[in-house]
Structures are given as structure tokens and as C-alpha cells.
mmCIF file with all atom_site columns, C-alpha atoms in Angstrom:
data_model
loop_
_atom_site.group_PDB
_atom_site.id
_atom_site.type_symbol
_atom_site.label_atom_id
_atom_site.label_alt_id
_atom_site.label_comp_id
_atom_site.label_asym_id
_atom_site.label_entity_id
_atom_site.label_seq_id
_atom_site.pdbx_PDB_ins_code
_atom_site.Cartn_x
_atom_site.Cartn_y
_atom_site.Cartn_z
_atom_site.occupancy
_atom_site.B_iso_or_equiv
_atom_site.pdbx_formal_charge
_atom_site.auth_seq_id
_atom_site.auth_comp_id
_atom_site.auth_asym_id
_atom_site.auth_atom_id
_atom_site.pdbx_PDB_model_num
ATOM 1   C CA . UNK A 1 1   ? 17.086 0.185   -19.430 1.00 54.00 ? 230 UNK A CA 1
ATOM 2   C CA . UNK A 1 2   ? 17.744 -1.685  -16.607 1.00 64.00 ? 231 UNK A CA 1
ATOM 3   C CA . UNK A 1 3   ? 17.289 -1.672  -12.824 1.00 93.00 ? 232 UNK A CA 1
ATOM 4   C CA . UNK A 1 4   ? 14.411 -0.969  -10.120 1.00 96.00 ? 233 UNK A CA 1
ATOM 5   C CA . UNK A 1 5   ? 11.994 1.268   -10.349 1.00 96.00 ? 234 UNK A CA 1
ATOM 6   C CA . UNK A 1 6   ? 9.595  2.262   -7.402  1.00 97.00 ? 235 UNK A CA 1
ATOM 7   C CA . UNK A 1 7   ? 7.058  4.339   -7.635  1.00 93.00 ? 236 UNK A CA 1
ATOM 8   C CA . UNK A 1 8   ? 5.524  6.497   -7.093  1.00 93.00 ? 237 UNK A CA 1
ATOM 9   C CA . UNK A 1 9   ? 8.386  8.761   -5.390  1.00 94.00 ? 238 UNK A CA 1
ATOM 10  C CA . UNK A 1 10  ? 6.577  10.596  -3.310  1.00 95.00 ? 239 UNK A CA 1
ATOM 11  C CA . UNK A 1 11  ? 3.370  9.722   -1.812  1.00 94.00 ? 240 UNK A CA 1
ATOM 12  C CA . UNK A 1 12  ? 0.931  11.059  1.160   1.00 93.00 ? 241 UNK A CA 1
ATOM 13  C CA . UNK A 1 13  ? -2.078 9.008   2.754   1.00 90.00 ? 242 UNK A CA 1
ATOM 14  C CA . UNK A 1 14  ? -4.817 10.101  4.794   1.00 91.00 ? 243 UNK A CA 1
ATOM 15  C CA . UNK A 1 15  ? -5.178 8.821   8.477   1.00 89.00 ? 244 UNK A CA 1
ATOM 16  C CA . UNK A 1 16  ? -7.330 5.084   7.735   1.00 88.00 ? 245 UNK A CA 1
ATOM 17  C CA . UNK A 1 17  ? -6.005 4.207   4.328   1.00 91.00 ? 246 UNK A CA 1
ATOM 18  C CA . UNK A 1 18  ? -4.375 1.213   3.010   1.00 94.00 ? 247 UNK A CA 1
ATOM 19  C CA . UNK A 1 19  ? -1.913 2.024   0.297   1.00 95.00 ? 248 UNK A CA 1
ATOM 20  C CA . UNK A 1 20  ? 0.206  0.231   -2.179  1.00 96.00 ? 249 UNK A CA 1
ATOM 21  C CA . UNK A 1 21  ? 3.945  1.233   -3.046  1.00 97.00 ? 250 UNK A CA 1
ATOM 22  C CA . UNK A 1 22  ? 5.874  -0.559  -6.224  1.00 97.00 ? 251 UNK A CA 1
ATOM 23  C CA . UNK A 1 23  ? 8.857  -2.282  -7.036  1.00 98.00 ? 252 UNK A CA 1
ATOM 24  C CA . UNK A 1 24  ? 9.151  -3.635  -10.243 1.00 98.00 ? 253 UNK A CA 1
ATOM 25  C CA . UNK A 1 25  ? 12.797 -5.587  -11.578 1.00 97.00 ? 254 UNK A CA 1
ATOM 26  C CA . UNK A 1 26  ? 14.183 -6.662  -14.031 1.00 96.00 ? 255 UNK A CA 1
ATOM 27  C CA . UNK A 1 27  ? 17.526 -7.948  -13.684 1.00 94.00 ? 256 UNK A CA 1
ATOM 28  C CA . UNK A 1 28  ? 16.235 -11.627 -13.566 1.00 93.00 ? 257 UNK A CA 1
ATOM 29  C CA . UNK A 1 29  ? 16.434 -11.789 -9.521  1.00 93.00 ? 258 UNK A CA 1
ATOM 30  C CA . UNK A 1 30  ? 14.575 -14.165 -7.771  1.00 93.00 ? 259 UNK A CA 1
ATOM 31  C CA . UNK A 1 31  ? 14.979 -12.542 -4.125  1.00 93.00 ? 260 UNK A CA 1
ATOM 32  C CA . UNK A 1 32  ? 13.847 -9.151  -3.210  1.00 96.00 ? 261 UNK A CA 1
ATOM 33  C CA . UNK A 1 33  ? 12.914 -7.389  -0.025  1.00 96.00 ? 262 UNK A CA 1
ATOM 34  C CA . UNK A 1 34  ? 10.971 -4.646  0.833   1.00 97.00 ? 263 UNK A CA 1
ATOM 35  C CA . UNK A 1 35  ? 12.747 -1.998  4.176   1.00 96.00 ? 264 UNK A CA 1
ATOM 36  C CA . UNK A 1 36  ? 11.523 0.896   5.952   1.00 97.00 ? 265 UNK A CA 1
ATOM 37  C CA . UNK A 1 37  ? 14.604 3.356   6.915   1.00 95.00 ? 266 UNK A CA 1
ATOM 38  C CA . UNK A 1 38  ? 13.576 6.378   9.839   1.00 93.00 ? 267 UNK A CA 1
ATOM 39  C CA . UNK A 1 39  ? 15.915 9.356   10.334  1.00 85.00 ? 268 UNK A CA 1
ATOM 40  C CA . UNK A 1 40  ? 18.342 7.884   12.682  1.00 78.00 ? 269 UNK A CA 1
ATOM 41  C CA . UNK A 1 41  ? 17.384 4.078   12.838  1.00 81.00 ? 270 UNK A CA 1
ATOM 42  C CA . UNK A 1 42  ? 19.245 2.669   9.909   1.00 85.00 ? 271 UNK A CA 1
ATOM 43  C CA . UNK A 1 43  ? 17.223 0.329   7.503   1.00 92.00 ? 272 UNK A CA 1
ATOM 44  C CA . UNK A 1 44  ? 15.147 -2.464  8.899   1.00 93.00 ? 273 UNK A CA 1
ATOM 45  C CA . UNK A 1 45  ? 13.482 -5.368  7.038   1.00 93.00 ? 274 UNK A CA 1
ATOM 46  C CA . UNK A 1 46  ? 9.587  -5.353  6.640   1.00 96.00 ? 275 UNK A CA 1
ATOM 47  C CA . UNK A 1 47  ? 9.482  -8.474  4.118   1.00 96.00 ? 276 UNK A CA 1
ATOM 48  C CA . UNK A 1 48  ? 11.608 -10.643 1.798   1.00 94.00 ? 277 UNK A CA 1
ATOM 49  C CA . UNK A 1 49  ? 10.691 -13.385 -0.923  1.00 95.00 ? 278 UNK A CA 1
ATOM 50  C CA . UNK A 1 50  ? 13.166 -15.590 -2.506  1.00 91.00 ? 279 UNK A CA 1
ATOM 51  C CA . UNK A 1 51  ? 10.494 -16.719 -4.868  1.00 93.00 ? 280 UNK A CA 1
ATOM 52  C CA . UNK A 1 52  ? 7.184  -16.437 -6.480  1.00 95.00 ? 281 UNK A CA 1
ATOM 53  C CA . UNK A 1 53  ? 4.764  -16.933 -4.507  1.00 96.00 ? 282 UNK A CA 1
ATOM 54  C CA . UNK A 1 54  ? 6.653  -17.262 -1.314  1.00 95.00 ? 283 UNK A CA 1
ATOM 55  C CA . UNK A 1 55  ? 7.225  -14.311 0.940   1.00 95.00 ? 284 UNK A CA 1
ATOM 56  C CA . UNK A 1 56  ? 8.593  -14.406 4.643   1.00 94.00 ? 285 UNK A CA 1
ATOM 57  C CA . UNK A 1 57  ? 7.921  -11.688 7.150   1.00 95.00 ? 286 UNK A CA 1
ATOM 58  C CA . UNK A 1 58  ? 11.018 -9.714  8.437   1.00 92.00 ? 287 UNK A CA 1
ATOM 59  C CA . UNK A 1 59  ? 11.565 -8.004  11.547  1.00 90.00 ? 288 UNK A CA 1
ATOM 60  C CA . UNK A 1 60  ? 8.444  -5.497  11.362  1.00 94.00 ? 289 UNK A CA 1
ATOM 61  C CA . UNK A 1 61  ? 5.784  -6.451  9.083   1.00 96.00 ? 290 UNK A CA 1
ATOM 62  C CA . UNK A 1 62  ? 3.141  -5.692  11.426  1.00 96.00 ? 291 UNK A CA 1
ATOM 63  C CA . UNK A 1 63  ? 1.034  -3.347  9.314   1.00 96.00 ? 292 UNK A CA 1
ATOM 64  C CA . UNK A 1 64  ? 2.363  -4.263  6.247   1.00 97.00 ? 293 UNK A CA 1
ATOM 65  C CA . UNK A 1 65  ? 1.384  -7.330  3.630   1.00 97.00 ? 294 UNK A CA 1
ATOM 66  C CA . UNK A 1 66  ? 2.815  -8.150  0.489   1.00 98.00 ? 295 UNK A CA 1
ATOM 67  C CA . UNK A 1 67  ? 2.461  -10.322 -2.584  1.00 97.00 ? 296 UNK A CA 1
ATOM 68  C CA . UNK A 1 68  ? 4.547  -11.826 -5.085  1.00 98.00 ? 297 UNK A CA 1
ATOM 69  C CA . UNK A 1 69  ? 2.555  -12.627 -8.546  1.00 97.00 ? 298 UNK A CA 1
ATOM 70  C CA . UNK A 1 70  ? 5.582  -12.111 -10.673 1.00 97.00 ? 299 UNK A CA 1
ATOM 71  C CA . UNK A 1 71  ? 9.173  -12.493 -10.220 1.00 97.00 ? 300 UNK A CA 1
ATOM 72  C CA . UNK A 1 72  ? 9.397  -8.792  -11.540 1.00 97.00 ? 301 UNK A CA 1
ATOM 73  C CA . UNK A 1 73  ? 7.095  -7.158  -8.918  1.00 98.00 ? 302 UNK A CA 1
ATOM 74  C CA . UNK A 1 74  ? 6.769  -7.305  -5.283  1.00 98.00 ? 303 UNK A CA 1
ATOM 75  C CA . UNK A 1 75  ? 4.304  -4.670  -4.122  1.00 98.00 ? 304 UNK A CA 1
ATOM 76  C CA . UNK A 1 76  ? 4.267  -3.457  -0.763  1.00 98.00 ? 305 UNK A CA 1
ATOM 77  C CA . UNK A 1 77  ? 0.859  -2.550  1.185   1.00 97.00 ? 306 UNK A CA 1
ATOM 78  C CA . UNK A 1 78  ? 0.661  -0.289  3.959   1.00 96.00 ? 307 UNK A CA 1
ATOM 79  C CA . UNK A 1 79  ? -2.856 -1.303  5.576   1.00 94.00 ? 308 UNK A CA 1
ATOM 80  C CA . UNK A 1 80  ? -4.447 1.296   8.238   1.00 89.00 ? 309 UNK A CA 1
ATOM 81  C CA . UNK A 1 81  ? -3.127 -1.215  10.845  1.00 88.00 ? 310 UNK A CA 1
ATOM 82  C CA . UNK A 1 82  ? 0.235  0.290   10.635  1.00 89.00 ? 311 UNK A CA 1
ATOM 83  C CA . UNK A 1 83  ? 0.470  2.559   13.672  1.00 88.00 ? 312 UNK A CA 1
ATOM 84  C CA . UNK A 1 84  ? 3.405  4.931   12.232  1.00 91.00 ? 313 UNK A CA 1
ATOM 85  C CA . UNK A 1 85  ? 3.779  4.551   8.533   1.00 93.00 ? 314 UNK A CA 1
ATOM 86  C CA . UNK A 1 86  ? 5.518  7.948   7.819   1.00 95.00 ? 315 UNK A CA 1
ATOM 87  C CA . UNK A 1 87  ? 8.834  6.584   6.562   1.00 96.00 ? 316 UNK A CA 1
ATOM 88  C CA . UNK A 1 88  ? 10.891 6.292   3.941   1.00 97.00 ? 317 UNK A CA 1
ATOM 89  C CA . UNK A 1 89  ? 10.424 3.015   1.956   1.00 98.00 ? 318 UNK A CA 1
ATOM 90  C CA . UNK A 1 90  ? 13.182 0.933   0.051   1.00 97.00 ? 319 UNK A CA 1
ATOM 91  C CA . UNK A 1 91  ? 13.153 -2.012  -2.287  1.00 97.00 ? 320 UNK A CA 1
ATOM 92  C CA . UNK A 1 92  ? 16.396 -4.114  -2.950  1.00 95.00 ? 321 UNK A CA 1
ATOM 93  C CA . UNK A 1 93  ? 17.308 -7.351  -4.888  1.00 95.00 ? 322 UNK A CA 1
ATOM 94  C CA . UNK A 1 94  ? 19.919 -9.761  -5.102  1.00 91.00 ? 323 UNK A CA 1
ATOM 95  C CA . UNK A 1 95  ? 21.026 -12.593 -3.004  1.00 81.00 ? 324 UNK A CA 1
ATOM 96  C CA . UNK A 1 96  ? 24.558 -11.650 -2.208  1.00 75.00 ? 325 UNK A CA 1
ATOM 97  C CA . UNK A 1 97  ? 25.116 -8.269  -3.358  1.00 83.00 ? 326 UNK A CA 1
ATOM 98  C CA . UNK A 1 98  ? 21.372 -6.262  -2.804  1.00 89.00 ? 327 UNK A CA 1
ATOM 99  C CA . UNK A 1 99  ? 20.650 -3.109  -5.447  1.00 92.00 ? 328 UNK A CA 1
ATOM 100 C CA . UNK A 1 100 ? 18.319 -0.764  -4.224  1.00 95.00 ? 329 UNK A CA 1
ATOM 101 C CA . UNK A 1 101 ? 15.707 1.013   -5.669  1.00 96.00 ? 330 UNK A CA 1
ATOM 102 C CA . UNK A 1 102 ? 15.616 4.937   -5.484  1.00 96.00 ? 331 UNK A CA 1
ATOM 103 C CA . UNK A 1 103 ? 12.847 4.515   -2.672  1.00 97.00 ? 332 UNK A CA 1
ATOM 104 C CA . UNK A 1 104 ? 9.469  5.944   -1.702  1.00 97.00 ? 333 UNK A CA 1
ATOM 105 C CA . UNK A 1 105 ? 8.600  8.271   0.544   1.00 96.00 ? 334 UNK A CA 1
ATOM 106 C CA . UNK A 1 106 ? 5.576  7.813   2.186   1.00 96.00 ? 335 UNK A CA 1
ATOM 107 C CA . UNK A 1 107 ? 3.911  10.784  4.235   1.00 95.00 ? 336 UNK A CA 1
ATOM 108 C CA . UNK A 1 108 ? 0.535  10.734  6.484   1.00 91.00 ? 337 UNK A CA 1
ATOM 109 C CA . UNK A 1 109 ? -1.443 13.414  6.797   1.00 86.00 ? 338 UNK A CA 1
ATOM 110 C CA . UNK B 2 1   ? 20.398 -10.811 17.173  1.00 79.00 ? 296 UNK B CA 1
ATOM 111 C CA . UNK B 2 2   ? 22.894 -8.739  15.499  1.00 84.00 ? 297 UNK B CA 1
ATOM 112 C CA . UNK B 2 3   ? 23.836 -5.622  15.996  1.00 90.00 ? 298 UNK B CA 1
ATOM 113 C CA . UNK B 2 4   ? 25.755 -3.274  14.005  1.00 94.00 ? 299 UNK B CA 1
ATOM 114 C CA . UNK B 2 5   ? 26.785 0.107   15.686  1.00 96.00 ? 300 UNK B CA 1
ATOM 115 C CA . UNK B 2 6   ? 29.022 2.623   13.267  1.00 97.00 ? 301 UNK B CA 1
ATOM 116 C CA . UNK B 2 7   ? 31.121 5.639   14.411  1.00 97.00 ? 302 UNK B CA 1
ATOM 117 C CA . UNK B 2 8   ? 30.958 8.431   13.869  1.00 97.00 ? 303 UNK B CA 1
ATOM 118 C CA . UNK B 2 9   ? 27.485 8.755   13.831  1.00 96.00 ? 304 UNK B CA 1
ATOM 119 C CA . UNK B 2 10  ? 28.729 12.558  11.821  1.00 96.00 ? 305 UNK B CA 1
ATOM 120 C CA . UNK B 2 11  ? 31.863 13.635  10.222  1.00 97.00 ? 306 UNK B CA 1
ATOM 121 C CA . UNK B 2 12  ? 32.485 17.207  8.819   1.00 98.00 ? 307 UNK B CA 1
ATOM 122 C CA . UNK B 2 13  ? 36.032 17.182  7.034   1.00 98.00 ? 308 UNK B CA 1
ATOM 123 C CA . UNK B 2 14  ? 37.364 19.722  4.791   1.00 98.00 ? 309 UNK B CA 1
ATOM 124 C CA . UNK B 2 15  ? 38.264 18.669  1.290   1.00 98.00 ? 310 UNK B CA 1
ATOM 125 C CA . UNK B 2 16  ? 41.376 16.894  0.524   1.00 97.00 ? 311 UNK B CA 1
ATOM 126 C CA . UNK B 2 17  ? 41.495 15.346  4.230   1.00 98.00 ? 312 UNK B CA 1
ATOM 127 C CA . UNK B 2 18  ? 41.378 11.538  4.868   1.00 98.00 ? 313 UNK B CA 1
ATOM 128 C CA . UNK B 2 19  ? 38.400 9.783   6.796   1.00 98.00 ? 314 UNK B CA 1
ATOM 129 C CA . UNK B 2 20  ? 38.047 7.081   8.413   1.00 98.00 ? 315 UNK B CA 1
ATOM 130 C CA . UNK B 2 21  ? 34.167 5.468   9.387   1.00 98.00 ? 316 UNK B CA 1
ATOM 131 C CA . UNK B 2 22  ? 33.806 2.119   11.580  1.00 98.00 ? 317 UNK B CA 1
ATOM 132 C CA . UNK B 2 23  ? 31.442 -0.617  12.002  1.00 97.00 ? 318 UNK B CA 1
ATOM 133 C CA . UNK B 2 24  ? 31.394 -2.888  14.955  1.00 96.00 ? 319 UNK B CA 1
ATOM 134 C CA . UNK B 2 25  ? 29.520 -6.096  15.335  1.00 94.00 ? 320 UNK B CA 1
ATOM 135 C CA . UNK B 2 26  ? 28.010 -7.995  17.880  1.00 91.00 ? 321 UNK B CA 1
ATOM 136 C CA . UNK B 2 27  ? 28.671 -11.238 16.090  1.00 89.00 ? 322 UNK B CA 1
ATOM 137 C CA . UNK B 2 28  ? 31.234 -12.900 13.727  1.00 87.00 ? 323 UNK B CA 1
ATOM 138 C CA . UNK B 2 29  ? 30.329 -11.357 10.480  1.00 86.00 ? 324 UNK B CA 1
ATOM 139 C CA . UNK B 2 30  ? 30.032 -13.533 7.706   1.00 83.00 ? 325 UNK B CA 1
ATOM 140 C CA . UNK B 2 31  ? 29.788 -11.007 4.902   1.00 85.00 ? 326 UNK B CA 1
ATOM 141 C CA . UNK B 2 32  ? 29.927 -7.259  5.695   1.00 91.00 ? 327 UNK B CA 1
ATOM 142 C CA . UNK B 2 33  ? 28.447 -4.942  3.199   1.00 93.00 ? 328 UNK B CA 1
ATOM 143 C CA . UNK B 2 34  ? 29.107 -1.205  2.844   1.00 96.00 ? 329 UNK B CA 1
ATOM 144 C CA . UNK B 2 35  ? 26.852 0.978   0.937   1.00 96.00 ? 330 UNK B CA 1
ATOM 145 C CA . UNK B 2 36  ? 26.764 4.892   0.123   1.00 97.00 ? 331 UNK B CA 1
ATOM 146 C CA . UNK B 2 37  ? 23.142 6.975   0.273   1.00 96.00 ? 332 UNK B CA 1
ATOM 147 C CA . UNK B 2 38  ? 22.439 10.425  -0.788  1.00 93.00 ? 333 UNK B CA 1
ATOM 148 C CA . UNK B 2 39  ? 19.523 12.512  0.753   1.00 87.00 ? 334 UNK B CA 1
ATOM 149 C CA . UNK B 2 40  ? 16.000 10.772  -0.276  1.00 88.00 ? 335 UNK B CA 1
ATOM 150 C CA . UNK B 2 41  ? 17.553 8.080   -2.457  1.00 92.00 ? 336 UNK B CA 1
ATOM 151 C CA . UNK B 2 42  ? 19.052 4.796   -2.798  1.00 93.00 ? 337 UNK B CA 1
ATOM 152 C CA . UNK B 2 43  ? 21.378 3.227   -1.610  1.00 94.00 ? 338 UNK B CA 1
ATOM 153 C CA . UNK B 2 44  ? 24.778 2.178   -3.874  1.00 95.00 ? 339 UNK B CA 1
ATOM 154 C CA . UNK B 2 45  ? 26.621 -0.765  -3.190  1.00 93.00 ? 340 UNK B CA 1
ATOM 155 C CA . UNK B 2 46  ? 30.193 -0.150  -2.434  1.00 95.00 ? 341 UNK B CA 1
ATOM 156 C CA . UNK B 2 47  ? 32.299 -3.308  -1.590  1.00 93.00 ? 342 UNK B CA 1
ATOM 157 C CA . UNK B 2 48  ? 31.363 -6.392  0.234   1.00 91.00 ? 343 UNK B CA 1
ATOM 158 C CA . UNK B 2 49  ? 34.073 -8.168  2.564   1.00 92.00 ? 344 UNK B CA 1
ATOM 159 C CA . UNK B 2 50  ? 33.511 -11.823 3.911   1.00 87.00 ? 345 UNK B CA 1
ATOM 160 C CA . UNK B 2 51  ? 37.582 -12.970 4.785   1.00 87.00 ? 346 UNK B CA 1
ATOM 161 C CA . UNK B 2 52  ? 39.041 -12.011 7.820   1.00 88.00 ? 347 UNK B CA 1
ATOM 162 C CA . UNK B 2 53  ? 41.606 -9.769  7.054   1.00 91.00 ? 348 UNK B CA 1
ATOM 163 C CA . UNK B 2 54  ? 40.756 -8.821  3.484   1.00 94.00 ? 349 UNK B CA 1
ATOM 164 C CA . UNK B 2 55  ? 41.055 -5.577  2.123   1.00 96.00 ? 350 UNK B CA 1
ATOM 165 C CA . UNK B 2 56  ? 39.283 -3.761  -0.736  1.00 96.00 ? 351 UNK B CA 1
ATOM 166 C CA . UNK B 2 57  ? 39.623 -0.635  -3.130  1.00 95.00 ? 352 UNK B CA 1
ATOM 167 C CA . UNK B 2 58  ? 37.807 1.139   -5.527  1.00 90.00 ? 353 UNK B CA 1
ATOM 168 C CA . UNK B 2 59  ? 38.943 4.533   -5.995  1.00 91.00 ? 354 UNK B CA 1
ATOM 169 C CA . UNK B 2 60  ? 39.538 6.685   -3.611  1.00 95.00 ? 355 UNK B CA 1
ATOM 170 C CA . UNK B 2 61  ? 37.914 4.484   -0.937  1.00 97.00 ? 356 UNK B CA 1
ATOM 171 C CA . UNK B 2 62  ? 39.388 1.366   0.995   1.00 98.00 ? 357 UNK B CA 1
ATOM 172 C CA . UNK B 2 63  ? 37.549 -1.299  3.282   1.00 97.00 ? 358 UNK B CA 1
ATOM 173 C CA . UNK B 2 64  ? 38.975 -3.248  5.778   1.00 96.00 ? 359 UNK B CA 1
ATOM 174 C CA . UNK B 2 65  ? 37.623 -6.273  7.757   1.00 94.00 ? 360 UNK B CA 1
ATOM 175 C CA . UNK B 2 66  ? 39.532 -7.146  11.067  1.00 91.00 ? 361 UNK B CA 1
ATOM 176 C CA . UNK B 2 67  ? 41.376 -10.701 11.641  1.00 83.00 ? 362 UNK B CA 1
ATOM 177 C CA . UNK B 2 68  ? 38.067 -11.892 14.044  1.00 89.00 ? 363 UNK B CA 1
ATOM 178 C CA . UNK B 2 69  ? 35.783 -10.616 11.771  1.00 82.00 ? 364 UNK B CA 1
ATOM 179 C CA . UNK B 2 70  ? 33.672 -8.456  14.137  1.00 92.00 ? 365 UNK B CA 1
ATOM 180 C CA . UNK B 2 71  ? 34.748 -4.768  13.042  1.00 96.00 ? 366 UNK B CA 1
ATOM 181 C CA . UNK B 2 72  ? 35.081 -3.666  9.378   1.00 97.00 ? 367 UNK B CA 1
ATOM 182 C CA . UNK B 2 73  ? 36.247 0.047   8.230   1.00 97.00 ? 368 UNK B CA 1
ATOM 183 C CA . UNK B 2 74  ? 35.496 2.384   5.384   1.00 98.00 ? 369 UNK B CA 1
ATOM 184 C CA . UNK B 2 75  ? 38.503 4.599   4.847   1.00 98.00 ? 370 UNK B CA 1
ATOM 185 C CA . UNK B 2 76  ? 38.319 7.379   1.834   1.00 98.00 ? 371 UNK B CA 1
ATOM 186 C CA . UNK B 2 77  ? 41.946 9.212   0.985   1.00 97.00 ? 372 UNK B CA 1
ATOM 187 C CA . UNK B 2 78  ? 41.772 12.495  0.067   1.00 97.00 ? 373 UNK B CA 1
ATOM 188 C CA . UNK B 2 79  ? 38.015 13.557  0.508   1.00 97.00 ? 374 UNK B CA 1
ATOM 189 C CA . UNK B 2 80  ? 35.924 15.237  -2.355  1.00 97.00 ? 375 UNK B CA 1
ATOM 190 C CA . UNK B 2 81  ? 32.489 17.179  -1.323  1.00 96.00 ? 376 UNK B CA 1
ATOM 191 C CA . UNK B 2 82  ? 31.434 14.066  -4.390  1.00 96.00 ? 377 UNK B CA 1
ATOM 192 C CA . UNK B 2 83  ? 32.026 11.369  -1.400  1.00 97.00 ? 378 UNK B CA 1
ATOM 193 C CA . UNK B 2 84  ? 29.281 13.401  1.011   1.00 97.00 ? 379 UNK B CA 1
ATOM 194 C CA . UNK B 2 85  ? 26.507 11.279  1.759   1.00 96.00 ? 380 UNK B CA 1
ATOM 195 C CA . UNK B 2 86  ? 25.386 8.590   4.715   1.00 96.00 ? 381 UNK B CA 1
ATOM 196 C CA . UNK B 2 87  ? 27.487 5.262   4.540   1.00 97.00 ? 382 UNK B CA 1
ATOM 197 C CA . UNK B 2 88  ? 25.770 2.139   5.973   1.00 96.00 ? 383 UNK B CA 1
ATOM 198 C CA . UNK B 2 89  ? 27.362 -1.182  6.594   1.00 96.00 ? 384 UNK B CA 1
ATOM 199 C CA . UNK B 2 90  ? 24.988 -4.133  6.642   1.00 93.00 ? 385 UNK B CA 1
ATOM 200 C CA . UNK B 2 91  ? 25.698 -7.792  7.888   1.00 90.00 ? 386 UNK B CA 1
ATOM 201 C CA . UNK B 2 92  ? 24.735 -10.715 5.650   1.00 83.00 ? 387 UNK B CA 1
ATOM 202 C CA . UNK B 2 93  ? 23.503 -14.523 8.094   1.00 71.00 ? 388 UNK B CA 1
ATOM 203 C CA . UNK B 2 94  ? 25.087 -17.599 8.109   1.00 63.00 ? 389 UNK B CA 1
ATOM 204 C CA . UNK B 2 95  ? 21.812 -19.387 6.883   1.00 57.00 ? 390 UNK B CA 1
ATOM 205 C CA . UNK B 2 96  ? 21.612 -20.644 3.904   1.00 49.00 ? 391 UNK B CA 1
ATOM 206 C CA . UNK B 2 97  ? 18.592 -18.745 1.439   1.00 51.00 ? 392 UNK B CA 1
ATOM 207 C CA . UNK B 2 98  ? 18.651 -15.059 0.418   1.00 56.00 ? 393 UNK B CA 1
ATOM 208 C CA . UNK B 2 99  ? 20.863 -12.604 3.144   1.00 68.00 ? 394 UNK B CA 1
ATOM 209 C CA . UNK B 2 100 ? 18.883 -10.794 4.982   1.00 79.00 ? 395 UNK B CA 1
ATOM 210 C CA . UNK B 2 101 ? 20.865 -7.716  5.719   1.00 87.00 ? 396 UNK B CA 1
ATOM 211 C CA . UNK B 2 102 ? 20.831 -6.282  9.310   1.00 89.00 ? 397 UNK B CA 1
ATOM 212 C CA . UNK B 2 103 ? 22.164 -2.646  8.993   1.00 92.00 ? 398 UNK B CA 1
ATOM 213 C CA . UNK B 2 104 ? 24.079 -0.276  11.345  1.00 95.00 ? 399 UNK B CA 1
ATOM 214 C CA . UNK B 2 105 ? 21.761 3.574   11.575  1.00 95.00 ? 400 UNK B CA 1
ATOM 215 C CA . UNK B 2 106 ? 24.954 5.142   9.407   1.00 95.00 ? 401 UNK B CA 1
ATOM 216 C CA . UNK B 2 107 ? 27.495 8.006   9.437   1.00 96.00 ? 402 UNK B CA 1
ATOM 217 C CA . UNK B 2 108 ? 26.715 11.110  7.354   1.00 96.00 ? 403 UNK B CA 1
ATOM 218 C CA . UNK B 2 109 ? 29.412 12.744  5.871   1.00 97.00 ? 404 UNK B CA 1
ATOM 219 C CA . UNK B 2 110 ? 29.983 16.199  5.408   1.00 97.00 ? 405 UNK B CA 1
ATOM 220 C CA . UNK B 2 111 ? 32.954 17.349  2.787   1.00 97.00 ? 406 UNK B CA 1
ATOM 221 C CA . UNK B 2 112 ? 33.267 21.251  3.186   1.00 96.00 ? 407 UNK B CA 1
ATOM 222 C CA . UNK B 2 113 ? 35.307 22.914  -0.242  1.00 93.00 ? 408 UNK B CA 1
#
């Protein structure tokens, strides 16, 4: 079966935690991107790597870190640093064309 | 930077009645994506348009991008409560390397039976 997967869907964080959202691929992309999307503010880009081992930061990655081990994966971390990380949390691939995944909602208590 | 601003920000059309959503840029657009979200999910690709003046279809639903390549429409021909959801448009860089998508904040649609 094939596509992205993120999990988990739903997810809820005390006040101080760091916490670690998926995205896993595998339709052989080598670019994928991680975005935050708030009720009314349209999707923005948090980070984006175009290939192992290489990530760039996008417009708000303050808060945020990432890694890239495997072409499949590219985990997202929310670290306590992030001042407002109640969001809604969506990984795409593809370097023309991006697929999303069916996103991650993140709530803190 | 780019900006992408869409209107209507809401739409609430009764079924069977044509639609028509816009996206505005602040820049040329060198590839202008339009994409379809439910509540809480994903988002679907829909069309991508990168030639002034070219036109796409699939279905029900027709995009347009202008001549100067700084507005691009989603137009949808007799509406189904099926094509209720948020459409985005997103605009691809010039740059060479991955596109980094900037996106407009959307227009929900509402399709009343």
C-alpha cells in the first residue's frame, strides 16, 4: 500500500515537553517537508529536506528540529521551546507536485 | 516575499450552482498549485498551472491562470455537497531545488442539498 502515513493522528502534550510526530514514505521521494496549518492562516513551512541528511529550515522552525536518517522518514520534534505548538501538523513530498499526508493534530494541555 | 490572498475567504452555494474561487499573487507565479482539504485531513492535489493562459479540467472543476501570471481561478460547474471542503492554492519559486510552496489561508466551501 502506498503513500504517507503520519502518526500518530491525534496527539496532546503537557506544558514543557518535547514531542516527536512521524512521517514515513514510500513513494521513492527524495524531498519532503514538514508544515504547520492554524485555523485561518493557511499552511506555512516549518522544514524541508531534499535529501538524506540535509534539511533546511523554512519560514518558522523556531521550536521545531528535525532529522533525516532515511529517505523514508523525516520526523518532526516539537521541543518545549515552541511558544504555541497547538496546531495542526502536515507532511508532504514531491518536488513538483507535493502529496500530503493525512496530518497530525497536536494539542497542549 | 510572496503572498497569496484567495476570495472568498467562504462560499455557501446550493447544489447544482456554479462557483467560482480566486487566487491573487503578489508576484509572477511560476507554478500555481490548487489543492482540496476536508476537515482534519490532507490535503489532495488538484491541478497545477505554470503557462500563462493555460487552462485545466478534471471533472467537474476547471483552473485558469491569467495571461501575466499573477491571478489563477478554480471554477467548479454544477456544485455537489461531494466538492465541500477548503481549497488552497500554493505558489511554487523560481529557484532551482525542491518548491517550496507558499500558500494562500483558503476558501471553505459550503454545498447545501
Amino acid at each position: 500500500d502506498g503513500g504517507i502515513t503520519q502518526s500518530p493522528k491525534y496527539l496532546f502534550r503537557k506544558e514543557g515537553q518535547n514531542v516527536t510526530l512521524s512521517c514515513e514514505q514510500n513513494l521513492n521521494h527524495d524531498a519532503m517537508y514538514w508544515y504547520r496549518q492554524d485555523p485561518g492562516q493557511g499552511l506555512r513551512l516549518i522544514y524541508y529536506s531534499q535529501i538524506v541528511n540535509d534539511f533546511q529550515k523554512g519560514d518558522i522552525a523556531e521550536g521545531y528540529s528535525v532529522s533525516r536518517e532515511k529517505k523514508e522518514s523525516f520526523p518532526l520534534t516539537v521541543t518545549s521551546a515552541q511558544k504555541n505548538p497547538t496546531a495542526f501538523y502536515l507532511c508532504a513530498v514531491g518536488y513538483n507536485e507535493q502529496f500530503f499526508g493525512p496530518g497530525t493534530r497536536l494539542t497542549v494541555l | 516575499s510572496q503572498e497569496l490572498e484567495q476570495s472568498p475567504q467562504s462560499l455557501i452555494v446550493q447544489e447544482g450552482k456554479n462557483l467560482t474561487i480566486n487566487c491573487t499573487s503578489s508576484k509572477t507565479l511560476y507554478g500555481l498549485y490548487w489543492y482540496k482539504q476536508k476537515y482534519g485531513e490532507g490535503l489532495i492535489f488538484l491541478m497545477m498551472l505554470q503557462k500563462g493562459g493555460e487552462e485545466k479540467s478534471h471533472e467537474k472543476i476547471t483552473a485558469k491562470l491569467d495571461e501575466k501570471k499573477q491571478q489563477s481561478s478554480l471554477h467548479i460547474t454544477a456544485s455537489q455537497p461531494s466538492h465541500a471542503g477548503i481549497y488552497l492554492c500554493g505558489a511554487g519559486k523560481p529557484q532551482g531545488g525542491s518548491e517550496k510552496l507558499v500558500f494562500g489561508k483558503g476558501t471553505k466551501l459550503t454545498v447545501n442539498p
